[in-house]
Short mmCIF file of C-alpha atoms in Angstrom, two decimals:
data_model
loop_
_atom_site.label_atom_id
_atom_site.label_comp_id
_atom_site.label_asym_id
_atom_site.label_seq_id
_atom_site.Cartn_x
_atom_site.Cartn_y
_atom_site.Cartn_z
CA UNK A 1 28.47 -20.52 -30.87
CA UNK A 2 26.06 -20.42 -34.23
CA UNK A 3 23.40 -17.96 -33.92
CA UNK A 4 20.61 -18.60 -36.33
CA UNK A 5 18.65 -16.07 -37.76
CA UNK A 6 15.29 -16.36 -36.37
CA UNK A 7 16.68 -15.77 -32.85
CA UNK A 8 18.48 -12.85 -34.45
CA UNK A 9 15.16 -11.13 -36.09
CA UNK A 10 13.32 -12.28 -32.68
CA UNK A 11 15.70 -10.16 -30.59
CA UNK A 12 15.95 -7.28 -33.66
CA UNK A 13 12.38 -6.90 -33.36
CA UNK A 14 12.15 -6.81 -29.39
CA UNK A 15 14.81 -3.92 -28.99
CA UNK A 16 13.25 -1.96 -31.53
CA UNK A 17 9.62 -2.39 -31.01
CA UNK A 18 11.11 -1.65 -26.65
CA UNK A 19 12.77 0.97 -27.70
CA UNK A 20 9.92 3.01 -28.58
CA UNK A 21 7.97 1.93 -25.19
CA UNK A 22 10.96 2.77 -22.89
CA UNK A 23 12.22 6.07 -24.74
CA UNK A 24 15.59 4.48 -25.10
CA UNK A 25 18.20 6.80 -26.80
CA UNK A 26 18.73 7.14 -30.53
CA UNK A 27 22.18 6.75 -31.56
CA UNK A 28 22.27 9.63 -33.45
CA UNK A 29 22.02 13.03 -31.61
CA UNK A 30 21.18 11.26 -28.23
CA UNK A 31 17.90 12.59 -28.79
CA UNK A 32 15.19 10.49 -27.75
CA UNK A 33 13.28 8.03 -29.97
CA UNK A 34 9.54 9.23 -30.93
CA UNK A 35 7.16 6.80 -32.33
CA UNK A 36 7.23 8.08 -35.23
CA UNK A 37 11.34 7.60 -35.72
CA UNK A 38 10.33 3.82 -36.19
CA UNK A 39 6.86 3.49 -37.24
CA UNK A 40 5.20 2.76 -33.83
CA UNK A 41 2.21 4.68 -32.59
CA UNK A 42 0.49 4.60 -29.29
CA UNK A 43 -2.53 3.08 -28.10
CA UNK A 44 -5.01 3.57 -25.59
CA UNK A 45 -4.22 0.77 -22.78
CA UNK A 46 -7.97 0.27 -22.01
CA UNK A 47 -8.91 -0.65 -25.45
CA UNK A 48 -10.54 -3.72 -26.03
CA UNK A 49 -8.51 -5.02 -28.56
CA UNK A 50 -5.42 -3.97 -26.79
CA UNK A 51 -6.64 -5.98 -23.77
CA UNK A 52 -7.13 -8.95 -26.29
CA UNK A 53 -3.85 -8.98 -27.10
CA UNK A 54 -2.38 -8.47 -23.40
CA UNK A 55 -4.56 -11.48 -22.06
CA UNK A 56 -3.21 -13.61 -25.44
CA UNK A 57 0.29 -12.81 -24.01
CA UNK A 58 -0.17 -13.81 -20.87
CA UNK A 59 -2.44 -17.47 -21.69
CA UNK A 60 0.43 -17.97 -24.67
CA UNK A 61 3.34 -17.57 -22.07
CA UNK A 62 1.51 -19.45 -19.54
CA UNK A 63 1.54 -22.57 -21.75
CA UNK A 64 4.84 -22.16 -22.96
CA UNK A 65 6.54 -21.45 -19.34
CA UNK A 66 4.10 -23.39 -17.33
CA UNK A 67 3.58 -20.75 -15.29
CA UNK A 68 -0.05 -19.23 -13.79
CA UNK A 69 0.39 -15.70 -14.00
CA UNK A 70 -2.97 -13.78 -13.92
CA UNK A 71 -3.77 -10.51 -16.22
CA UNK A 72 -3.98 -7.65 -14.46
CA UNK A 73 -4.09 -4.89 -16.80
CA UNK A 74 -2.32 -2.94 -19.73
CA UNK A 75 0.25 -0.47 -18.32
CA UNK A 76 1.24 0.99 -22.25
CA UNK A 77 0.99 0.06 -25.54
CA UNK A 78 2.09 0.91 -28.97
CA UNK A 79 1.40 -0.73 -32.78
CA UNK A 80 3.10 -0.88 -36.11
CA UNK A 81 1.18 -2.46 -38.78
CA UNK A 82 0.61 -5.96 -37.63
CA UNK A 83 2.78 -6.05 -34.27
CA UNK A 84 1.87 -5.23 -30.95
CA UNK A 85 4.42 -3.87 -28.08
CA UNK A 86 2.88 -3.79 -24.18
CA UNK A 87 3.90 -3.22 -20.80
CA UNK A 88 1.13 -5.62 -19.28
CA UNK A 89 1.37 -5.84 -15.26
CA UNK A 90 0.36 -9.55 -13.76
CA UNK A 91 0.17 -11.24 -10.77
CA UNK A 92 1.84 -14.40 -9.86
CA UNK A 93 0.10 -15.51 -6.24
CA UNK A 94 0.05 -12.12 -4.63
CA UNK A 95 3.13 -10.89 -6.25
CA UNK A 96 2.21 -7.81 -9.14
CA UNK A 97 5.24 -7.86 -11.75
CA UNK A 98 5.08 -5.93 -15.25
CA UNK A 99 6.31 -7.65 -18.20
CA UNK A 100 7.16 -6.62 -21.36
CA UNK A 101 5.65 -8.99 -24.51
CA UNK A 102 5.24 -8.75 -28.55
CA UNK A 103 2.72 -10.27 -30.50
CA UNK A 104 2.21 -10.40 -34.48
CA UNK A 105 -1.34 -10.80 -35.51
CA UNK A 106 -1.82 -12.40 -38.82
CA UNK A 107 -5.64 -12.34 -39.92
CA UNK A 108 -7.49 -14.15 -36.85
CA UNK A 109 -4.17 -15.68 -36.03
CA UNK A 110 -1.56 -14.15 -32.98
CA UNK A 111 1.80 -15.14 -31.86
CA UNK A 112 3.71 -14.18 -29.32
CA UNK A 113 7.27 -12.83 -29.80
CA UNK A 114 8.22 -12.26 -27.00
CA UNK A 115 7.92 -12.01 -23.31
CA UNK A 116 9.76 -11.14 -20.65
CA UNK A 117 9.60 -9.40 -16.68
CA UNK A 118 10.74 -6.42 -16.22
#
């Protein structure tokens, strides 16, 4: 099975921008990655623009899936340069679910990496 290389850099970019949210293991040392091991630094959950982004996710997932899910609000959140990593919890009916999404702003412009429940 070919794998081409924008699925490749699509999951590369997922595991390492998760990696900082969920304090997944470094290789080396076992010691626990920081932020600052890969660039990423936190941001406050409530702030507007992160709540921009989070509601982006969710309409831009929406369309793609076909789904209705409904923005609750941002659980955690983290930046590096131009890319956004969130824990975002939604409601699908009367079900609450957390997902976990990327999205790349580019000017005015945002795109969503990638989304996916937890």
């Amino acid at each position: 099975m070919a794998v081409n290389s924008g699925s490749l850099l699509l999951v590369l970019t997922l595991l390492v921008a998760l990696s900082t949210l969920f304090d997944v293991s470094t290789a080396l040392g076992g010691r626990k990655a920081k932020e600052s091991d890969v660039g990423f630094k936190p941001l406050d959950p409530k702030d507007p623009k992160v709540v921009e982004v989070a509601k982006f996710a969710i309409d831009e997932y929406n369309k793609e899936a076909k789904t209705n899910l409904k923005f609750q609000l941002v659980l955690k959140a983290a930046s590096k340069e131009t890319t956004y990593t969130l824990i975002i919890e939604a409601s699908n009916g009367s079900i609450l679910d957390k997902y976990d999404a990327v999205v790349s702003l580019n000017g005015n412009s945002k795109t969503l990496v990638a989304f996916k429940k937890q």
